[in-house]
PDB file of C-alpha atoms in Angstrom:
ATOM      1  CA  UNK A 101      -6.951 -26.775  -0.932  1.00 38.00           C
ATOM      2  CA  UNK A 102      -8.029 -23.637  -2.476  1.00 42.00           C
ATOM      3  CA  UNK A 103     -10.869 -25.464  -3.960  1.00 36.00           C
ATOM      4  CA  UNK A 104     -13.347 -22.617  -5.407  1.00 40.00           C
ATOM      5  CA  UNK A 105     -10.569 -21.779  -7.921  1.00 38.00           C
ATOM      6  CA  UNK A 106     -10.314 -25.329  -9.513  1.00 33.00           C
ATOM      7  CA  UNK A 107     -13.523 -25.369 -11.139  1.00 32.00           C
ATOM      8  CA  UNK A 108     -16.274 -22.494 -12.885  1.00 36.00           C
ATOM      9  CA  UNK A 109     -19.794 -22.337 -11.673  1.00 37.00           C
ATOM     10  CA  UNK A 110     -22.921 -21.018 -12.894  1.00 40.00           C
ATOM     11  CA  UNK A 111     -23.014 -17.400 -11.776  1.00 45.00           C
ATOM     12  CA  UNK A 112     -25.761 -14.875 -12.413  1.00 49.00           C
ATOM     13  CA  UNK A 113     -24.923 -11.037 -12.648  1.00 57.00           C
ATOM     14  CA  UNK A 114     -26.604  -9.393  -9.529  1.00 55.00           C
ATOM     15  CA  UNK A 115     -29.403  -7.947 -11.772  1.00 51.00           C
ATOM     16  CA  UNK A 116     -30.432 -11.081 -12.411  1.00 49.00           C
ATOM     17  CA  UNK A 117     -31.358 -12.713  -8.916  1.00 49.00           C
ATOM     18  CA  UNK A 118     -31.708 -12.142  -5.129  1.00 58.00           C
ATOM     19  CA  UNK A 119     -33.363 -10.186  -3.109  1.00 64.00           C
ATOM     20  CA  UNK A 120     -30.318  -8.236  -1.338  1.00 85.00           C
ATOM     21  CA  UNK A 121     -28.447  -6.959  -4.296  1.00 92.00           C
ATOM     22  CA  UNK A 122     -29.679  -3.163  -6.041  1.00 94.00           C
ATOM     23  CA  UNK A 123     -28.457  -1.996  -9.308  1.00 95.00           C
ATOM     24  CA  UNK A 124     -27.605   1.697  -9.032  1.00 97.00           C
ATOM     25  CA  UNK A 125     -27.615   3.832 -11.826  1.00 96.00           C
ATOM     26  CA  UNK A 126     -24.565   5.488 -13.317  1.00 97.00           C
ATOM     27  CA  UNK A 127     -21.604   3.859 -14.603  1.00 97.00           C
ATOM     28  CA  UNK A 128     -18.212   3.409 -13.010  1.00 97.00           C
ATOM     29  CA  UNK A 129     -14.948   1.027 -13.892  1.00 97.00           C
ATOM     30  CA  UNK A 130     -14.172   1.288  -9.957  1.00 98.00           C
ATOM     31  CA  UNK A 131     -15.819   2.403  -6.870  1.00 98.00           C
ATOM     32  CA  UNK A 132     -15.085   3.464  -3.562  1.00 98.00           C
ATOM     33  CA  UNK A 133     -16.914   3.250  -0.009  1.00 98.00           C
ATOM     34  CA  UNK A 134     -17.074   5.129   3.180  1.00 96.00           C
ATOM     35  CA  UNK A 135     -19.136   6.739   6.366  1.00 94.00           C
ATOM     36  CA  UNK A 136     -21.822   8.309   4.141  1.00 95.00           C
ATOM     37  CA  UNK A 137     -20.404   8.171   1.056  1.00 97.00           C
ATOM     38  CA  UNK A 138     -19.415   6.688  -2.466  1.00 98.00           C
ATOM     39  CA  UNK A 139     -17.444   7.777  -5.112  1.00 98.00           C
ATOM     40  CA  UNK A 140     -15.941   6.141  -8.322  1.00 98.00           C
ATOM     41  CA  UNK A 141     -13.788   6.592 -11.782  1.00 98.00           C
ATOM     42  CA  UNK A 142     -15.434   5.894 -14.794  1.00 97.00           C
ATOM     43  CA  UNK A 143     -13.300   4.786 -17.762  1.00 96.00           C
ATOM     44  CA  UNK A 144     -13.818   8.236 -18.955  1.00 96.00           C
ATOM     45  CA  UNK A 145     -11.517   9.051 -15.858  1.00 97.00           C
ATOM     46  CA  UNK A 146     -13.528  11.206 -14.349  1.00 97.00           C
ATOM     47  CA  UNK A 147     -14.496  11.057 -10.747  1.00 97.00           C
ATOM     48  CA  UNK A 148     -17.803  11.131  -9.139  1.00 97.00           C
ATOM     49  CA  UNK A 149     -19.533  11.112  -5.931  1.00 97.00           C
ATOM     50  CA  UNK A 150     -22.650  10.321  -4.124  1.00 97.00           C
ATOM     51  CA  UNK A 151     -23.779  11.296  -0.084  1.00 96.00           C
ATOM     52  CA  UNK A 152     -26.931  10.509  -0.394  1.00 96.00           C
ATOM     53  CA  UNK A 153     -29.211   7.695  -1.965  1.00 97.00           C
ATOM     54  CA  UNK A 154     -26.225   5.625  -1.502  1.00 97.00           C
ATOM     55  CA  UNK A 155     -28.281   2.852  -0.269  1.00 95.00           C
ATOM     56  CA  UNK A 156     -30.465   2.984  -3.004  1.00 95.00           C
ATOM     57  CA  UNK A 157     -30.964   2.574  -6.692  1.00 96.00           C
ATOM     58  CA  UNK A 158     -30.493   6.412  -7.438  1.00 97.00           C
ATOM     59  CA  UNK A 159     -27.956   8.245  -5.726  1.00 97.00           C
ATOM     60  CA  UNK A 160     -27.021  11.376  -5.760  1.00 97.00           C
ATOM     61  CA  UNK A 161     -23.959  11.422  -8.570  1.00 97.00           C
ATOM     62  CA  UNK A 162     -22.282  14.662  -8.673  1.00 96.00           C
ATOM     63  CA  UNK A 163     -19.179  15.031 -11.043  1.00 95.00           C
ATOM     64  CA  UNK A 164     -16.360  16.568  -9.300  1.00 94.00           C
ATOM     65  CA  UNK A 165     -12.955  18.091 -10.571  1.00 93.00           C
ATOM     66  CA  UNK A 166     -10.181  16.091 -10.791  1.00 93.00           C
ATOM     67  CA  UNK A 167      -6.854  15.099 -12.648  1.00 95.00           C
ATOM     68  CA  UNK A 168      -7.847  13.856 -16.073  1.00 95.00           C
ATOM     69  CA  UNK A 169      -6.237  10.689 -15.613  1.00 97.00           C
ATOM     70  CA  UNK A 170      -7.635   8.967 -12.839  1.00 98.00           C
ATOM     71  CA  UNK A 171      -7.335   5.648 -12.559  1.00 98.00           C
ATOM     72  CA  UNK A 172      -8.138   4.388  -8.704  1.00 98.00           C
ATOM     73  CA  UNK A 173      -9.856   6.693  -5.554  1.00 98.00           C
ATOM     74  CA  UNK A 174      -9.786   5.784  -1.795  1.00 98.00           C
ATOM     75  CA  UNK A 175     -11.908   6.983   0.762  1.00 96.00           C
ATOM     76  CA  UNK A 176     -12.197   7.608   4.429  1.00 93.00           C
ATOM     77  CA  UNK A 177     -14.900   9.573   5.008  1.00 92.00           C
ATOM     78  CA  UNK A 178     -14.957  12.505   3.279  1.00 92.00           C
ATOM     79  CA  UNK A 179     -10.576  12.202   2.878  1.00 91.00           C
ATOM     80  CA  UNK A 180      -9.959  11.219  -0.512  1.00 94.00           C
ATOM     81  CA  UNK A 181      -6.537   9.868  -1.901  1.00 96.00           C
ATOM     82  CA  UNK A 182      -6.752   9.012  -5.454  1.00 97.00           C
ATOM     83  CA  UNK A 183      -3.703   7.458  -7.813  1.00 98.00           C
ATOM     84  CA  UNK A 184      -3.568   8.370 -11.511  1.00 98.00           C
ATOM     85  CA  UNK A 185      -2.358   6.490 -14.456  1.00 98.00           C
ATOM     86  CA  UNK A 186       1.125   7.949 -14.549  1.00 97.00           C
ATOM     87  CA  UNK A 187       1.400   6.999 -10.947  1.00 97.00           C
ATOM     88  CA  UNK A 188       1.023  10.197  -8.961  1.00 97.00           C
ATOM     89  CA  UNK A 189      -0.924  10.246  -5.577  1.00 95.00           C
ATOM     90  CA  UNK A 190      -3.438  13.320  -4.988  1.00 95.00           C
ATOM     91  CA  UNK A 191      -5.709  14.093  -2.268  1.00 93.00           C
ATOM     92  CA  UNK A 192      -8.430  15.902  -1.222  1.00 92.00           C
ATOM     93  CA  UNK A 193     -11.387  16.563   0.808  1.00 90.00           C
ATOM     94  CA  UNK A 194     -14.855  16.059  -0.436  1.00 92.00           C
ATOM     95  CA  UNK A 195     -17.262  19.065  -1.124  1.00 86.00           C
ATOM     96  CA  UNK A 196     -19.313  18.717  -3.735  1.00 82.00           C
ATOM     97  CA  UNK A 197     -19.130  22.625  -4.917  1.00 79.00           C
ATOM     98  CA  UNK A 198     -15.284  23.149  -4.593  1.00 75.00           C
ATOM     99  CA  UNK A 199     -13.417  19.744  -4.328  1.00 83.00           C
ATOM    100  CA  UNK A 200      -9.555  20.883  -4.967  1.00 86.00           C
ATOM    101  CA  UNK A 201      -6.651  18.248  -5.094  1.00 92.00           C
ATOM    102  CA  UNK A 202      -3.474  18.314  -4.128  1.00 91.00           C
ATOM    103  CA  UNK A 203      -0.189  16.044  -5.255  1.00 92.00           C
ATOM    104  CA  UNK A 204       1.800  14.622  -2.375  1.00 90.00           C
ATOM    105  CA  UNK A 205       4.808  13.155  -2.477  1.00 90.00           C
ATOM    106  CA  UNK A 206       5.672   9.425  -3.768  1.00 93.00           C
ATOM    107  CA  UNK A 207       4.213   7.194  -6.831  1.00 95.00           C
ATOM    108  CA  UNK A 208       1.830   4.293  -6.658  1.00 96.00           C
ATOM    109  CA  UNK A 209      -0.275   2.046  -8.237  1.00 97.00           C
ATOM    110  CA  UNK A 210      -2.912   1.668  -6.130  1.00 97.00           C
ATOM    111  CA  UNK A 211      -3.969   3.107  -2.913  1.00 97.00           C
ATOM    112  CA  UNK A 212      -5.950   2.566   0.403  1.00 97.00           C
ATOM    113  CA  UNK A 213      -6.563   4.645   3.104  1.00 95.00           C
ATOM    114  CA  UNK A 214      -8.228   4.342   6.676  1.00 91.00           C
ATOM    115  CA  UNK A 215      -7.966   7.540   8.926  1.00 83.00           C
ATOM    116  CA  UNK A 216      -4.743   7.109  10.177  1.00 86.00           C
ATOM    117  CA  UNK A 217      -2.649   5.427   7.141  1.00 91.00           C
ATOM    118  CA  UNK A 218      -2.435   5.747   3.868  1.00 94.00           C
ATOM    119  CA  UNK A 219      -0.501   2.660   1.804  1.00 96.00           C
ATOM    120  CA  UNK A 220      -0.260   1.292  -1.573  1.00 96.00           C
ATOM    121  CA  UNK A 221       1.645  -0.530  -4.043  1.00 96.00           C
ATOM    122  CA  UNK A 222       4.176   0.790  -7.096  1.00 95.00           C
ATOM    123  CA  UNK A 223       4.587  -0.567 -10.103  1.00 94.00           C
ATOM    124  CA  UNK A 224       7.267  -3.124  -8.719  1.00 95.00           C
ATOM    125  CA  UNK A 225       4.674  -4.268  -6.102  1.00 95.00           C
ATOM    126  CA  UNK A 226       6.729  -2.573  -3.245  1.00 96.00           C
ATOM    127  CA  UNK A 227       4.651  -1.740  -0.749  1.00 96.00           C
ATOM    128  CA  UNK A 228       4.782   2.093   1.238  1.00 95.00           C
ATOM    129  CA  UNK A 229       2.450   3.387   4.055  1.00 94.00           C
ATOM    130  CA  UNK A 230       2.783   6.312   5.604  1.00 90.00           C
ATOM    131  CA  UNK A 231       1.041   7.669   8.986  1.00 81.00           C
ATOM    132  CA  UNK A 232      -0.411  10.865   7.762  1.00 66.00           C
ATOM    133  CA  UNK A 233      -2.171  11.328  10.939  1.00 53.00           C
ATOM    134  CA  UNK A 234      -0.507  14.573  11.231  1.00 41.00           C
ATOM    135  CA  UNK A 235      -1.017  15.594   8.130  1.00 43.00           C
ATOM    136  CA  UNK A 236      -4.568  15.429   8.684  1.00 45.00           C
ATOM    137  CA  UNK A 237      -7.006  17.614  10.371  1.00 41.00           C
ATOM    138  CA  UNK A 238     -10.350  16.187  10.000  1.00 43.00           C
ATOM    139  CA  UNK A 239     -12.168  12.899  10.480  1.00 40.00           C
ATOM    140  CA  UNK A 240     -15.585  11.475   9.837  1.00 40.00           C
ATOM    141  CA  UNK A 241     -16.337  11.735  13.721  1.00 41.00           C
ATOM    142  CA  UNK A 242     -15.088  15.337  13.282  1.00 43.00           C
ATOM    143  CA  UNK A 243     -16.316  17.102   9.977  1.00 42.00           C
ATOM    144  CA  UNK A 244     -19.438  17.538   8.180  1.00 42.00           C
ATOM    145  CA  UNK A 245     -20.221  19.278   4.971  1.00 38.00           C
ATOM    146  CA  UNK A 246     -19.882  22.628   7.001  1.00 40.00           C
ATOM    147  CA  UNK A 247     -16.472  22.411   7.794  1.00 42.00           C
ATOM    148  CA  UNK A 248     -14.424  22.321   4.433  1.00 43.00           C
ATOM    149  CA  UNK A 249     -10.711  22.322   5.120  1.00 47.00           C
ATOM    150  CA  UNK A 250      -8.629  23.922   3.099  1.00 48.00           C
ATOM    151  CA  UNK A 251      -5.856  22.134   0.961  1.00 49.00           C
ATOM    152  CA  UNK A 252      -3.543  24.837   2.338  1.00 45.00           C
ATOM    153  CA  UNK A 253      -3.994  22.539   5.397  1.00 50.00           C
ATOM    154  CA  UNK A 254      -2.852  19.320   3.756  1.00 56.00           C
ATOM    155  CA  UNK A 255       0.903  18.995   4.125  1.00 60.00           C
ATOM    156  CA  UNK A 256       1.849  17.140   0.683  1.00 67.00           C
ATOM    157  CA  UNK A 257       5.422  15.892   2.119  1.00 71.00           C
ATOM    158  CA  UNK A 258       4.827  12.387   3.258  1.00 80.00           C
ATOM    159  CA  UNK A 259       7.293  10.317   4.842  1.00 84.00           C
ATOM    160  CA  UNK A 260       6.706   6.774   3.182  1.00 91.00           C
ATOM    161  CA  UNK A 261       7.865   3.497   5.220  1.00 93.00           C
ATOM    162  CA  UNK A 262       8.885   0.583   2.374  1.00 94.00           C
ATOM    163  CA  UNK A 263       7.286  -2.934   4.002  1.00 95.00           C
ATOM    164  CA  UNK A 264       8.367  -5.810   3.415  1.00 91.00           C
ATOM    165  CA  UNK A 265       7.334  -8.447   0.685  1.00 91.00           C
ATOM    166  CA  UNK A 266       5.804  -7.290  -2.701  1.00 95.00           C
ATOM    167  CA  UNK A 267       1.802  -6.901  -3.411  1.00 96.00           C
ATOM    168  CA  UNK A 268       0.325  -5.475  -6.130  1.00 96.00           C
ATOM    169  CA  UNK A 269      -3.405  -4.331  -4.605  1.00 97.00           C
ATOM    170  CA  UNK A 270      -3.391  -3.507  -0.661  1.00 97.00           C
ATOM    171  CA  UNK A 271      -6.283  -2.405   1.694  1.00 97.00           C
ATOM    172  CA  UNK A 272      -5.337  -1.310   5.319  1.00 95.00           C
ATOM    173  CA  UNK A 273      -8.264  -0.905   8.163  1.00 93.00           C
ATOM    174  CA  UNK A 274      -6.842  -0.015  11.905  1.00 91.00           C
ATOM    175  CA  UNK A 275      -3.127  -0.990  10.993  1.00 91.00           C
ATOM    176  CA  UNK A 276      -4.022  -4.195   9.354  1.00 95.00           C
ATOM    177  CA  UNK A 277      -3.466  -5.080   5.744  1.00 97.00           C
ATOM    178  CA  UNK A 278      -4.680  -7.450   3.309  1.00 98.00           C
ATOM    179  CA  UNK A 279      -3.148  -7.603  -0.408  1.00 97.00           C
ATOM    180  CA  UNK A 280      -2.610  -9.677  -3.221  1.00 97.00           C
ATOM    181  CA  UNK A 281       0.655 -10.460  -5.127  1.00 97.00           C
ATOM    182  CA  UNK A 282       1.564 -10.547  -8.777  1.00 95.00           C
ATOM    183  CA  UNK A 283       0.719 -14.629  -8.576  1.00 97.00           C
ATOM    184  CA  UNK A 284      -2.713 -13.803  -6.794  1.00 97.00           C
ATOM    185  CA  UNK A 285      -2.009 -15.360  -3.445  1.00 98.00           C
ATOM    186  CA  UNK A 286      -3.727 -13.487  -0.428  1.00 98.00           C
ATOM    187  CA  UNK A 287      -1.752 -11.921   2.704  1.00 98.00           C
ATOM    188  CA  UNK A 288      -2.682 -10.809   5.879  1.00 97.00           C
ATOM    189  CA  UNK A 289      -0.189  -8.515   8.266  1.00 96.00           C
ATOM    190  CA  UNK A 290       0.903  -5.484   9.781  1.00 94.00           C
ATOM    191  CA  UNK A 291       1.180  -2.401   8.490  1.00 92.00           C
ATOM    192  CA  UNK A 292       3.554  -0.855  11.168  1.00 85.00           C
ATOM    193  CA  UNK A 293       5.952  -2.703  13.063  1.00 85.00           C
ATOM    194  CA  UNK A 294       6.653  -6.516  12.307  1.00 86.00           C
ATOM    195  CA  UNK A 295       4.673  -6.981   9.667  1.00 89.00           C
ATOM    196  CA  UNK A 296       4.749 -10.240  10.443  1.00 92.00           C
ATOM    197  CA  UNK A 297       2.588 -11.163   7.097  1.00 95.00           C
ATOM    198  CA  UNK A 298       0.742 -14.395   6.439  1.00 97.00           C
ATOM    199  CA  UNK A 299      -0.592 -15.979   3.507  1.00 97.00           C
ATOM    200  CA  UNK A 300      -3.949 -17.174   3.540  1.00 98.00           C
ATOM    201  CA  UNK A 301      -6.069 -19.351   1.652  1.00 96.00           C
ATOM    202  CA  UNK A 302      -7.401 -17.831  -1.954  1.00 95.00           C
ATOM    203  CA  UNK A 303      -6.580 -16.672  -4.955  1.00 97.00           C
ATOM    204  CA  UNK A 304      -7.112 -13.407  -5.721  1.00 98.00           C
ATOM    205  CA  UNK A 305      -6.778 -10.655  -8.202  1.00 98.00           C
ATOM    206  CA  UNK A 306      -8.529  -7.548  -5.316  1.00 97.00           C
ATOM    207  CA  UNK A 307      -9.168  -7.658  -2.178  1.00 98.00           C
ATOM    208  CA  UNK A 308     -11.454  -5.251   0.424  1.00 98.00           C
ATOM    209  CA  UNK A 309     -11.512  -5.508   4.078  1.00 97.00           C
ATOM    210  CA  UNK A 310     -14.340  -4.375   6.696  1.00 96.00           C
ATOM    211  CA  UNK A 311     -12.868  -3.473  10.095  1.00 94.00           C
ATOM    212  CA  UNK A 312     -16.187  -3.104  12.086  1.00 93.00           C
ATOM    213  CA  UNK A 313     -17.847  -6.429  10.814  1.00 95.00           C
ATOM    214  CA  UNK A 314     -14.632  -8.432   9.960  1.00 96.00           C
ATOM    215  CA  UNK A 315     -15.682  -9.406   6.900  1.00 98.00           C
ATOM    216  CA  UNK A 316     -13.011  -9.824   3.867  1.00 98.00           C
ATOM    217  CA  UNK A 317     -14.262 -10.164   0.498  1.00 98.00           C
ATOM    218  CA  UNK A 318     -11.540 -11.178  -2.878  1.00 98.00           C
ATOM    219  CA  UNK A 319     -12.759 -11.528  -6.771  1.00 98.00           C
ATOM    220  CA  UNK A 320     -10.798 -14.372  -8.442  1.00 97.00           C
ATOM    221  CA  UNK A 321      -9.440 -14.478 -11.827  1.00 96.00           C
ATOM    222  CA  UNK A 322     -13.353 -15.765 -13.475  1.00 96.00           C
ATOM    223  CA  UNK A 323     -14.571 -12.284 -11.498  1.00 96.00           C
ATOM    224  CA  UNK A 324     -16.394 -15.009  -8.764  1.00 96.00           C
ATOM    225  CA  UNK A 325     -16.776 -12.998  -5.232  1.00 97.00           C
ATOM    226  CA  UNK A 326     -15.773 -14.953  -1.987  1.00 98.00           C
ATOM    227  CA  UNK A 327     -16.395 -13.070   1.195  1.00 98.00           C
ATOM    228  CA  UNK A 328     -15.697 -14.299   4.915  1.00 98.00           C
ATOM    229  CA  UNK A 329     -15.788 -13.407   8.503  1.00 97.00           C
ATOM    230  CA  UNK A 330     -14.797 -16.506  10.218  1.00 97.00           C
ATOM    231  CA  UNK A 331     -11.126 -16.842  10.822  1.00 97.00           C
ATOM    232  CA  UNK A 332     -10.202 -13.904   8.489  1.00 97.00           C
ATOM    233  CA  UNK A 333      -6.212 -13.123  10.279  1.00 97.00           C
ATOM    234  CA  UNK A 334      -5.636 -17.238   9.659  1.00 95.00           C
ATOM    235  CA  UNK A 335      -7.758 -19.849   7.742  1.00 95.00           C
ATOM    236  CA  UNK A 336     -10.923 -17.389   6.376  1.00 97.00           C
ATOM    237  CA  UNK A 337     -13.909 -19.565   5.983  1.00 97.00           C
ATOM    238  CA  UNK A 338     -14.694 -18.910   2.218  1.00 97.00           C
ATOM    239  CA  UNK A 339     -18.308 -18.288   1.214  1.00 97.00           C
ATOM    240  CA  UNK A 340     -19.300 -17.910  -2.667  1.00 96.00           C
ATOM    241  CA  UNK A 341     -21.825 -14.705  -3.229  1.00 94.00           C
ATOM    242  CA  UNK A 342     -23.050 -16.103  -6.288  1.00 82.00           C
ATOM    243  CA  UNK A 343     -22.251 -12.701  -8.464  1.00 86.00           C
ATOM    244  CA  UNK A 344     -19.606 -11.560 -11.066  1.00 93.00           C
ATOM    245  CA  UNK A 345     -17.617  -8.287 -10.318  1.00 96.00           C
ATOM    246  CA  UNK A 346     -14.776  -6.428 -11.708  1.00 96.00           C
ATOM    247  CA  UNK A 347     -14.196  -4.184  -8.780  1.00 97.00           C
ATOM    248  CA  UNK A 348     -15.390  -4.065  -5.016  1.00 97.00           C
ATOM    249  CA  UNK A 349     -15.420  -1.959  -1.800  1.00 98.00           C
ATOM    250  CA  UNK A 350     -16.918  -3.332   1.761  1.00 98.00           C
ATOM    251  CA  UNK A 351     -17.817  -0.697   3.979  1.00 96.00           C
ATOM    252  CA  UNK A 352     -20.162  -1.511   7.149  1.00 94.00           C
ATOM    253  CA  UNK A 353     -22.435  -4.636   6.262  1.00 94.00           C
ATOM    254  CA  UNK A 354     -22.722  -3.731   2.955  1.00 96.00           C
ATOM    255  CA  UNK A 355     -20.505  -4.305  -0.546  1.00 98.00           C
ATOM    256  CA  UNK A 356     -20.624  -2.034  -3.547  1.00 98.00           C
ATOM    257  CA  UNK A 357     -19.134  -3.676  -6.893  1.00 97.00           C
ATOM    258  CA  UNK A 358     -18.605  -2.688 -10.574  1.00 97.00           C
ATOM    259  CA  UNK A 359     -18.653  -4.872 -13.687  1.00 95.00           C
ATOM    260  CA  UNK A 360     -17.897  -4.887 -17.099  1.00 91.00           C
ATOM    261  CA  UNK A 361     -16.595  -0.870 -16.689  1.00 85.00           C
ATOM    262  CA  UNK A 362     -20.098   0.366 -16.432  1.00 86.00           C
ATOM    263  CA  UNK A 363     -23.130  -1.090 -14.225  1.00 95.00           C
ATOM    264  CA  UNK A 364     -22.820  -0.838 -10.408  1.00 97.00           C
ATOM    265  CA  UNK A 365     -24.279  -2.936  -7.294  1.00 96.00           C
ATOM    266  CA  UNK A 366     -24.859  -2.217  -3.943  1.00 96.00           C
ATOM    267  CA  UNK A 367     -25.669  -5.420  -1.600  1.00 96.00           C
ATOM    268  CA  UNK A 368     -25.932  -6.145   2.013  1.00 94.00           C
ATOM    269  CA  UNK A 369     -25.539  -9.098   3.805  1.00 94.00           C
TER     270      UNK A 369
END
């Protein structure tokens, strides 16, 4: 029994308690989290960025161009895929004095990337990944600020695979995908292959997935965060941060969140 969603707790907002949560300044509606760096949309739409201070309570925001309707940005590294709010996908790679974007083909909702994939959801909660890996020609392991590829170098044809069942919010690490469907229920499968998808315990309106610590984190429909790294492919082992967020993003041992379309966190666990 999905027992965390039957009842409302007490929850503080993470500027009010515990030692492991920092409020960073700025304001974002949605953030994103990578290798070395953050970036977000505000609910001005515009996009912005941070590689250093990113642990801290004052990183280093820098605005940087974009499509005036952006609704939702993905990282990997420095690769940036971003979905607007008449569905088109654009991506780019981050440098903070000439960031250019280019559209590639398809339409979604919402994105996620992870070096080798990039899938999403449409408006019908179809879900589409496609291997971009060559499409791409630089990696965290690979690039740093010095080497700035050029979009010219991006091939903006994609050739999208259709998976099966229907989620509305995906996020793919190392070919495996969590989502969420329009009724909130939580899935966990392939995303080549069989899919082979699951549903696990939870209900959840988002979803973010950590690869490297196999943690999974979901915000329910009251904006309560459950994260857990016990049995996360079958049965997770649900543990209550005691927190309200809009929007999160686990990368490494640490979660970054957003709430109420302005004030943003940064915790580690």
């Amino acid at each position: 029994m999905n027992f965390f969603i039957l009842f409302s707790i007490s929850v503080l907002s993470p500027g009010d308690q515990t030692p492991n949560w920092t409020k960073m300044k700025g304001e974002l509606k949605q953030i994103a989290a990578s290798e070395g760096i953050i970036c977000g949309v505000n609910t001005g739409k515009q996009i912005y960025c941070a590689t250093t201070g990113i642990t801290t309570a004052e990183p280093n925001w820098i605005k940087i161009p974009g499509p005036s309707n952006a609704k939702q940005i993905a990282l990997y590294g420095r690769e940036m895929v971003l979905v607007t709010d008449d569905t088109k996908i654009m991506r780019a790679y981050y440098n903070e004095n000439s960031t250019s974007w280019i559209q590639i083909t398809g339409n979604l909702e919402q994105i996620s990337i992870d070096g080798a994939e990039i899938c999403g959801g449409n408006a019908a909660s179809e879900i589409y990944c496609s291997n971009y890996n060559r499409y791409s020609i630089c990696f965290p392991t690979q690039c740093n600020p010095s080497h700035i590829p050029s979009n010219s170098q991006f091939e903006p044809t994609y050739d999208w695979n259709k998976l099966q069942g229907g989620l509305k919010q995906v996020e793919v690490r190392a070919g495996r995908l969590f989502g969420v469907n329009s009724s909130n229920k939580v899935y966990y499968g392939k995303s080549y292959g069989a899919q082979n998808f699951v549903t696990l315990s939870g209900t959840f309106v988002e979803v973010s997935y950590d690869y490297d610590y196999g943690r999974i984190c979901g915000i329910n429909t009251v904006k309560q965060i459950y994260c857990a790294t016990q049995n996360i492919f079958t049965n997770p082992t649900w543990e209550l941060l005691e927190v309200n967020l809009d929007n999160l993003s686990l990368w490494g041992n640490a979660l970054y969140g957003t709430i109420n379309g302005n004030a943003i966190y940064y915790h580690t666990f």
